[in-house]
Tab-separated table of C-alpha atoms and ligand atoms in Angstrom:
chain	number	residue	atom	x	y	z
J	1	MET	CA	46.147	-22.207	-102.966
J	2	THR	CA	42.606	-21.194	-102.145
J	3	ASN	CA	42.685	-22.815	-98.760
J	4	THR	CA	45.807	-21.001	-97.726
J	5	ASN	CA	44.813	-17.644	-99.140
J	6	GLY	CA	41.238	-18.052	-97.981
J	7	ARG	CA	42.364	-18.725	-94.472
J	8	SER	CA	44.694	-15.751	-94.448
J	9	ALA	CA	41.931	-13.484	-95.790
J	10	ALA	CA	39.620	-14.709	-93.040
J	11	ASN	CA	42.332	-14.287	-90.416
J	12	SER	CA	43.042	-10.785	-91.587
J	13	LEU	CA	39.328	-10.020	-91.417
J	14	ARG	CA	39.183	-11.411	-87.878
J	15	ALA	CA	42.155	-9.270	-86.860
J	16	HIS	CA	40.425	-6.283	-88.391
J	17	LEU	CA	37.208	-7.102	-86.573
J	18	SER	CA	38.892	-7.395	-83.220
J	19	GLN	CA	40.684	-4.065	-83.675
J	20	SER	CA	37.937	-1.961	-85.147
J	21	GLN	CA	34.638	-3.624	-84.364
J	22	PRO	CA	32.373	-1.082	-82.724
J	23	LYS	CA	30.811	-3.578	-80.335
J	24	ASP	CA	27.863	-1.280	-79.817
J	25	ILE	CA	26.440	-1.919	-83.317
J	26	ALA	CA	26.283	-5.684	-82.742
J	27	GLN	CA	24.944	-5.142	-79.228
J	28	ALA	CA	22.430	-2.518	-80.401
J	29	PHE	CA	21.122	-5.028	-82.945
J	30	ILE	CA	20.788	-7.773	-80.314
J	31	ASP	CA	19.055	-5.284	-77.995
J	32	GLN	CA	16.532	-4.477	-80.746
J	33	LEU	CA	15.843	-8.170	-81.405
J	34	ASP	CA	15.447	-8.826	-77.677
J	35	ALA	CA	13.059	-5.883	-77.322
J	36	TYR	CA	10.967	-7.223	-80.216
J	37	TYR	CA	10.800	-10.843	-79.003
J	38	ALA	CA	9.977	-9.703	-75.472
J	39	HIS	CA	7.106	-7.604	-76.871
J	40	PRO	CA	3.641	-9.045	-76.122
J	41	SER	CA	2.626	-8.755	-79.813
J	42	SER	CA	5.680	-10.465	-81.306
J	43	SER	CA	3.740	-13.715	-81.838
J	44	TYR	CA	1.189	-11.968	-84.081
J	45	TYR	CA	1.690	-10.608	-87.554
J	46	ILE	CA	-0.024	-7.638	-89.141
J	47	ASP	CA	-2.100	-8.839	-92.122
J	48	LYS	CA	-0.984	-6.085	-94.466
J	49	LEU	CA	2.723	-6.646	-93.838
J	50	GLU	CA	2.445	-10.429	-93.890
J	51	ARG	CA	0.539	-10.389	-97.175
J	52	ARG	CA	3.083	-8.074	-98.767
J	53	PHE	CA	5.924	-10.315	-97.575
J	54	TYR	CA	4.396	-13.516	-99.013
J	55	GLU	CA	3.343	-11.815	-102.241
J	56	GLN	CA	6.948	-10.776	-102.755
J	57	LYS	CA	8.096	-14.349	-102.143
J	58	LEU	CA	5.519	-15.678	-104.631
J	59	ARG	CA	6.668	-13.239	-107.302
J	60	HIS	CA	10.179	-14.652	-107.117
J	61	LEU	CA	9.340	-18.370	-107.038
J	62	GLY	CA	11.132	-20.385	-109.696
J	63	TRP	CA	14.662	-20.981	-110.920
J	64	LYS	CA	16.423	-18.301	-112.950
J	65	PRO	CA	19.635	-19.169	-114.786
J	66	ASN	CA	22.678	-16.896	-114.662
J	67	PRO	CA	22.843	-14.498	-117.614
J	68	ASP	CA	25.973	-16.072	-119.180
J	69	PRO	CA	26.573	-19.821	-118.632
J	70	ASN	CA	30.027	-19.566	-120.239
J	71	ILE	CA	31.372	-17.425	-117.405
J	72	VAL	CA	32.427	-19.292	-114.269
J	73	THR	CA	30.057	-18.025	-111.584
J	74	PHE	CA	30.577	-18.214	-107.825
J	75	GLY	CA	27.650	-17.972	-105.452
J	76	ALA	CA	28.723	-15.707	-102.566
J	77	SER	CA	28.043	-18.522	-100.098
J	78	GLY	CA	30.220	-20.866	-102.189
J	79	THR	CA	33.328	-18.693	-102.310
J	80	ASP	CA	35.066	-20.846	-99.714
J	81	MET	CA	34.852	-24.144	-101.602
J	82	CYS	CA	37.968	-26.175	-102.287
J	83	ASP	CA	39.623	-25.689	-105.703
J	84	ARG	CA	38.745	-29.209	-106.816
J	85	GLN	CA	35.092	-28.850	-105.866
J	86	ILE	CA	34.848	-25.670	-107.935
J	87	PHE	CA	36.523	-27.499	-110.806
J	88	PHE	CA	34.152	-30.490	-110.709
J	89	LYS	CA	31.122	-28.229	-110.235
J	90	ASN	CA	31.986	-26.362	-113.430
J	91	SER	CA	32.860	-29.455	-115.486
J	92	ALA	CA	30.584	-32.138	-116.924
J	93	THR	CA	30.838	-34.074	-113.631
J	94	LYS	CA	27.424	-34.904	-112.202
J	95	PRO	CA	27.012	-34.248	-108.467
J	96	GLU	CA	26.670	-37.537	-106.559
J	97	LYS	CA	23.195	-38.014	-105.182
J	98	SER	CA	23.142	-40.080	-102.032
J	99	THR	CA	20.765	-40.422	-99.137
J	100	ASP	CA	21.637	-38.608	-95.941
J	101	GLU	CA	20.897	-38.971	-92.248
J	102	PRO	CA	17.202	-38.010	-91.911
J	103	PHE	CA	17.854	-35.562	-89.071
J	104	ARG	CA	20.164	-33.588	-91.355
J	105	GLY	CA	17.294	-33.030	-93.770
J	106	ARG	CA	15.152	-31.806	-90.889
J	107	GLN	CA	17.975	-29.574	-89.692
J	108	ARG	CA	18.415	-28.020	-93.144
J	109	ARG	CA	14.729	-27.210	-93.450
J	110	GLN	CA	14.751	-25.753	-89.939
J	111	GLY	CA	17.395	-23.198	-90.988
J	112	THR	CA	15.533	-22.415	-94.219
J	113	ALA	CA	12.257	-21.885	-92.365
J	114	ILE	CA	13.623	-19.679	-89.594
J	115	ILE	CA	15.210	-17.068	-91.860
J	116	ASP	CA	11.786	-16.383	-93.406
J	117	PHE	CA	10.433	-15.563	-89.981
J	118	VAL	CA	13.445	-13.450	-89.021
J	119	GLN	CA	12.805	-11.345	-92.136
J	120	LEU	CA	9.088	-11.162	-91.368
J	121	ASP	CA	9.936	-10.087	-87.816
J	122	LEU	CA	12.384	-7.443	-89.037
J	123	ILE	CA	9.712	-5.807	-91.173
J	124	HIS	CA	7.365	-5.732	-88.167
J	125	MET	CA	9.870	-4.092	-85.813
J	126	PRO	CA	9.173	-0.449	-86.762
J	127	LYS	CA	5.451	-1.070	-86.064
J	128	ARG	CA	6.054	-2.831	-82.764
J	129	LEU	CA	8.987	-0.809	-81.428
J	130	GLY	CA	8.424	2.597	-83.012
J	131	SER	CA	11.548	4.784	-83.065
J	132	LYS	CA	13.425	2.162	-81.016
J	133	ALA	CA	13.671	0.078	-84.200
J	134	GLU	CA	16.948	1.575	-85.412
J	135	PHE	CA	17.750	-1.333	-87.752
J	136	THR	CA	15.177	-1.541	-90.524
J	137	ILE	CA	14.964	-3.495	-93.776
J	138	GLU	CA	15.549	-1.166	-96.711
J	139	GLU	CA	13.205	-1.068	-99.692
J	140	THR	CA	14.195	-1.283	-103.348
J	141	ASP	CA	13.346	1.437	-105.867
J	142	ASP	CA	10.432	-0.682	-107.089
J	143	GLY	CA	8.990	-0.999	-103.586
J	144	GLN	CA	10.165	-4.453	-102.509
J	145	TYR	CA	11.765	-5.449	-99.241
J	146	ALA	CA	15.524	-5.499	-99.790
J	147	PHE	CA	16.316	-9.154	-99.310
J	148	GLU	CA	16.705	-12.425	-101.232
J	149	ASP	CA	15.700	-12.401	-104.925
J	150	ALA	CA	14.496	-8.799	-104.826
J	151	VAL	CA	18.130	-7.677	-104.569
J	152	LYS	CA	19.847	-10.584	-106.356
J	153	VAL	CA	22.939	-9.449	-108.279
J	154	TRP	CA	25.185	-11.207	-110.845
J	155	LYS	CA	28.332	-9.260	-111.640
J	156	VAL	CA	31.375	-9.997	-113.795
J	157	PHE	CA	34.909	-9.327	-112.516
J	158	GLU	CA	38.273	-9.640	-114.203
J	159	ARG	CA	41.561	-10.253	-112.406
J	160	ASN	CA	44.877	-11.367	-113.856
J	161	GLY	CA	43.248	-11.603	-117.273
J	162	VAL	CA	40.559	-14.055	-116.076
J	163	LYS	CA	36.837	-13.241	-116.225
J	164	PHE	CA	34.449	-14.693	-113.684
J	165	ALA	CA	31.218	-13.692	-111.976
J	166	ILE	CA	29.852	-13.587	-108.449
J	167	THR	CA	26.179	-13.777	-107.625
J	168	ALA	CA	24.424	-13.183	-104.307
J	169	LYS	CA	21.054	-12.603	-102.707
J	170	PRO	CA	21.706	-11.522	-99.127
J	171	ASP	CA	19.366	-12.158	-96.220
J	172	GLY	CA	18.841	-8.435	-96.007
J	173	ILE	CA	20.095	-4.919	-96.511
J	174	LEU	CA	19.524	-2.932	-93.361
J	175	ASP	CA	19.374	0.757	-92.688
J	176	TYR	CA	20.987	1.787	-89.412
J	177	GLN	CA	20.938	5.521	-88.713
J	178	GLY	CA	21.354	6.258	-92.428
J	179	ARG	CA	24.128	3.639	-92.905
J	180	GLN	CA	23.595	0.626	-95.115
J	181	LEU	CA	24.477	-2.732	-93.561
J	182	LEU	CA	24.588	-6.172	-95.173
J	183	PHE	CA	22.724	-8.757	-93.121
J	184	GLU	CA	23.394	-12.500	-93.056
J	185	TYR	CA	21.645	-14.942	-90.747
J	186	LYS	CA	22.865	-18.425	-89.748
J	187	THR	CA	21.418	-21.085	-87.495
J	188	LYS	CA	23.575	-23.259	-85.243
J	189	ALA	CA	22.378	-26.672	-84.172
J	190	THR	CA	25.293	-27.611	-81.920
J	191	GLY	CA	23.488	-26.453	-78.783
J	192	LEU	CA	23.714	-23.010	-77.271
J	193	VAL	CA	26.555	-23.761	-74.843
J	194	ALA	CA	28.735	-25.057	-77.688
J	195	MET	CA	27.689	-22.182	-79.981
J	196	ASN	CA	28.557	-19.519	-77.418
J	197	GLY	CA	31.888	-21.167	-76.621
J	198	LYS	CA	32.918	-21.443	-80.256
J	199	LEU	CA	31.828	-17.976	-81.374
J	200	ASP	CA	33.363	-16.369	-78.314
J	201	PHE	CA	36.674	-18.110	-78.944
J	202	LYS	CA	36.892	-18.121	-82.735
J	203	GLY	CA	34.552	-15.380	-83.912
J	204	ALA	CA	32.420	-15.641	-87.037
J	205	ASP	CA	32.975	-18.697	-89.293
J	206	SER	CA	35.607	-18.103	-91.974
J	207	HIS	CA	33.297	-19.166	-94.833
J	208	HIS	CA	30.649	-16.713	-93.635
J	209	LEU	CA	33.276	-13.966	-93.670
J	210	ARG	CA	34.163	-14.897	-97.259
J	211	GLN	CA	30.476	-14.748	-98.147
J	212	VAL	CA	30.019	-11.219	-96.844
J	213	THR	CA	33.281	-10.105	-98.464
J	214	ALA	CA	31.850	-11.308	-101.798
J	215	GLU	CA	28.579	-9.489	-101.096
J	216	SER	CA	30.436	-6.279	-100.296
J	217	LEU	CA	31.889	-6.408	-103.822
J	218	LEU	CA	28.450	-6.742	-105.380
J	219	PHE	CA	26.557	-4.204	-103.351
J	220	GLY	CA	29.246	-1.611	-102.628
J	221	ILE	CA	28.409	-1.884	-98.911
J	222	ASN	CA	31.464	-2.570	-96.788
J	223	GLU	CA	29.951	-3.363	-93.406
J	224	GLY	CA	27.179	-5.399	-91.932
J	225	ILE	CA	26.033	-7.940	-89.394
J	226	ILE	CA	26.236	-11.728	-89.278
J	227	LEU	CA	23.649	-13.031	-86.843
J	228	TYR	CA	23.922	-16.547	-85.387
J	229	GLU	CA	20.972	-18.183	-83.671
J	230	SER	CA	21.096	-21.421	-81.726
J	231	THR	CA	18.166	-23.699	-82.542
J	232	GLU	CA	18.477	-25.007	-78.986
J	233	LYS	CA	16.942	-22.513	-76.546
J	234	PRO	CA	17.567	-22.022	-72.835
J	235	SER	CA	15.425	-24.099	-70.540
J	236	TRP	CA	11.996	-22.398	-70.147
J	237	PHE	CA	12.699	-21.917	-66.434
J	238	SER	CA	16.123	-21.722	-64.838
J	239	ASP	CA	18.050	-24.990	-64.784
J	240	GLU	CA	20.803	-23.600	-62.568
J	241	ASP	CA	19.730	-25.570	-59.500
J	242	LYS	CA	18.585	-28.701	-61.325
J	243	LYS	CA	20.762	-31.614	-60.280
J	244	SER	CA	19.621	-33.628	-63.296
J	245	VAL	CA	21.344	-31.152	-65.672
J	246	PRO	CA	25.144	-31.517	-65.844
J	247	LYS	CA	27.145	-28.311	-65.316
J	248	THR	CA	28.315	-28.274	-68.928
J	249	ARG	CA	24.720	-28.450	-70.212
J	250	LYS	CA	23.197	-25.702	-68.074
J	251	THR	CA	21.478	-23.027	-70.140
J	252	TRP	CA	21.086	-20.423	-67.379
J	253	ALA	CA	23.783	-18.664	-65.346
J	254	ASP	CA	23.620	-15.991	-62.661
J	255	GLY	CA	19.836	-15.955	-62.792
J	256	LYS	CA	19.714	-15.270	-66.533
J	257	PRO	CA	19.286	-17.412	-69.641
J	258	LYS	CA	22.501	-17.805	-71.649
J	259	PRO	CA	22.460	-16.020	-75.045
J	260	ASP	CA	20.887	-17.903	-77.937
J	261	LEU	CA	21.856	-15.099	-80.367
J	262	TRP	CA	25.263	-13.733	-81.333
J	263	ALA	CA	25.774	-10.800	-83.687
J	264	PHE	CA	29.055	-9.830	-85.319
J	265	HIS	CA	29.562	-6.434	-86.874
J	266	PHE	CA	32.101	-6.651	-89.715
J	267	VAL	CA	33.931	-4.085	-91.809
J	268	ILE	CA	35.405	-5.179	-95.138
J	269	THR	CA	38.575	-3.556	-96.512
J	270	GLU	CA	39.784	-3.342	-100.100
J	271	GLU	CA	42.613	-5.707	-99.220
J	272	MET	CA	40.136	-8.412	-98.181
J	273	GLN	CA	38.174	-7.922	-101.391
J	274	GLU	CA	41.286	-8.120	-103.576
J	275	SER	CA	42.501	-11.243	-101.772
J	276	LEU	CA	39.158	-12.943	-102.428
J	277	LEU	CA	39.079	-11.854	-106.085
J	278	ALA	CA	42.607	-13.179	-106.653
J	279	ASP	CA	41.565	-16.578	-105.205
J	280	LEU	CA	38.450	-16.770	-107.358
J	281	ALA	CA	40.343	-15.731	-110.512
J	282	GLU	CA	42.799	-18.584	-109.945
J	283	GLN	CA	39.995	-21.099	-109.433
J	284	ALA	CA	38.239	-19.852	-112.569
J	285	ARG	CA	41.488	-20.089	-114.569
J	286	LEU	CA	41.835	-23.773	-113.651
J	287	VAL	CA	38.259	-24.371	-114.812
J	288	TYR	CA	38.759	-22.609	-118.174
J	289	GLU	CA	42.067	-24.413	-118.736
J	290	LYS	CA	40.513	-27.775	-117.772
J	291	GLN	CA	43.261	-28.504	-115.210
J	292	ILE	CA	42.249	-30.543	-112.169
J	293	PRO	CA	43.706	-28.677	-109.179
J	294	PRO	CA	46.256	-30.753	-107.264
J	295	MET	CA	44.993	-32.360	-104.064
J	296	THR	CA	46.185	-30.911	-100.747
J	297	ILE	CA	45.777	-32.056	-97.139
J	298	GLU	CA	44.006	-28.785	-96.246
J	299	MET	CA	41.279	-29.495	-98.801
J	300	THR	CA	40.040	-32.408	-96.706
J	301	GLY	CA	38.702	-29.859	-94.205
J	302	LYS	CA	36.039	-28.861	-96.752
J	303	CYS	CA	34.630	-32.233	-97.774
J	304	ALA	CA	31.659	-32.447	-95.421
J	305	PHE	CA	29.091	-30.997	-97.845
J	306	CYS	CA	30.859	-31.889	-101.100
J	307	ALA	CA	28.847	-33.791	-103.700
J	308	PHE	CA	31.914	-34.933	-105.659
J	309	LYS	CA	33.705	-37.089	-103.081
J	310	GLY	CA	33.748	-40.318	-105.096
J	311	HIS	CA	34.819	-38.562	-108.274
J	312	CYS	CA	37.489	-36.568	-106.438
J	313	LYS	CA	39.014	-39.743	-104.989
J	314	SER	CA	38.909	-41.503	-108.362
J	315	GLN	CA	40.978	-38.676	-109.896
J	316	LEU	CA	43.818	-38.796	-107.366
J	317	THR	CA	47.255	-39.459	-108.851
J	318	ASP	CA	49.526	-42.097	-107.276
J	319	GLU	CA	51.768	-39.301	-105.955
J	320	GLU	CA	48.790	-37.590	-104.318
J	321	LYS	CA	47.659	-40.835	-102.700
J	322	THR	CA	51.147	-41.480	-101.367
J	323	MET	CA	51.361	-37.921	-100.045
J	324	LEU	CA	47.999	-38.233	-98.261
J	325	PHE	CA	48.731	-41.621	-96.707
J	326	GLU	CA	52.144	-40.468	-95.505
J	327	ALA	CA	50.529	-37.392	-93.938
J	328	GLU	CA	47.940	-39.618	-92.251
J	329	ARG	CA	50.696	-41.780	-90.754
J	330	ARG	CA	52.472	-38.661	-89.444
J	331	TYR	CA	49.240	-37.393	-87.873
J	332	ALA	CA	48.613	-40.781	-86.255
J	333	THR	CA	51.908	-40.636	-84.353
J	334	SER	CA	51.733	-36.933	-83.452
J	335	ASN	CA	49.873	-35.047	-80.768
J	336	LEU	CA	47.271	-34.209	-83.439
J	337	ALA	CA	46.183	-37.850	-83.619
J	338	GLY	CA	42.400	-38.123	-83.487
J	339	LYS	CA	41.960	-34.358	-83.679
J	340	TYR	CA	40.023	-32.304	-86.253
J	341	ASP	CA	42.546	-32.235	-89.140
J	342	HIS	CA	43.522	-35.874	-88.687
J	343	ASN	CA	39.888	-36.954	-88.619
J	344	ASN	CA	39.120	-35.030	-91.807
J	345	LEU	CA	42.021	-36.672	-93.611
J	346	ARG	CA	41.087	-40.133	-92.335
J	347	GLU	CA	37.487	-39.608	-93.380
J	348	TYR	CA	38.554	-38.568	-96.890
J	349	LEU	CA	40.895	-41.544	-97.244
J	350	GLY	CA	38.062	-43.997	-96.563
J	351	GLY	CA	37.895	-46.232	-99.652
J	352	VAL	CA	41.110	-44.814	-101.181
J	353	GLN	CA	43.864	-47.355	-101.783
J	354	VAL	CA	47.493	-46.834	-102.756
J	355	GLU	CA	48.665	-48.829	-105.780
J	356	GLU	CA	50.531	-51.564	-103.830
J	357	GLU	CA	47.621	-52.060	-101.429
J	358	ALA	CA	45.140	-52.190	-104.304
J	359	GLU	CA	47.125	-54.986	-105.969
J	360	GLN	CA	47.367	-57.213	-102.883
I	401	SF4	S1	35.889	-34.354	-101.745
I	401	SF4	FE1	36.921	-32.755	-100.536
I	401	SF4	S2	38.854	-32.429	-101.585
I	401	SF4	FE2	37.500	-33.475	-103.022
I	401	SF4	S3	36.477	-31.882	-104.176
I	401	SF4	FE3	35.188	-32.343	-102.487
I	401	SF4	S4	35.783	-30.888	-100.912
I	401	SF4	FE4	37.416	-30.911	-102.379
């Protein structure tokens, strides 16, 4: 259910973006970032601002539990999880701890580290760019920069008779010419050519759109910016004429470096919010009623970061196993063989056996 509805909510948001997106807001934001990073002082921080930034971080160090552990709570960034993952996460099931590829650990910490500097840069922009810094980080009533824990919210909702909560701490709340904008920042490690191709073709990631829809419900702000940054940068000097670089890997074109930043301006409607709330209410209902959500083929597209894979497979019914294996056989003989959905299903089925096969 969630997969289908989630996808349609994201599609409807994309349609809305393509119709109404004032491209100039996204472009104006990129222009401001480019002006800042081209500035000769952008590699230096101002002591007073830097100190204030780190003092704020220090004040918020430490884990704080949600106010009511009996209410199913969704983190805004986790509002696109599969129904079963939400169920296991909110049951007594322990997340599986396994080692990972070392580079993935390094990649995760790269993303975590860069956002700190993006925020630090944003608070320096008014000093470096003067009135050209049109996008500025807001401040809270108690004088903190409006991002992360300083603006963390936990709020209870009720839909269809089911209570649940959403919590979020956005990467920033921006002021743009008197308008409030939500700000989310994401790194991409696929390489800048791949990043540009994907974002140009598909737009912002659907789970990031769900995240900002959830945030809009908490903060009462219905628009904002999702900023993507490639961790791969263009070659320091042009690689256009370098024979050693294949055409598909070139990071310069027409005498200019290819973009390593993409910004999307989004506008959230009430319909998108209600669609998300209905999905979350249904997931919460299954948790309260202790019903394991039935397995679907679409769910296997969300397994990559799931910490309940082994448990999920061990809870499959015989009918679900049969359904999945039959679907896999259909994929294998179709023109989708070896493509994204087929690969996800195959990956999930690793180690799963149907009854007859298990007995052989
Ligand atoms: S392993 Fe996949 S299908 Fe199972 S709970 Fe995790 S994400 Fe969902």
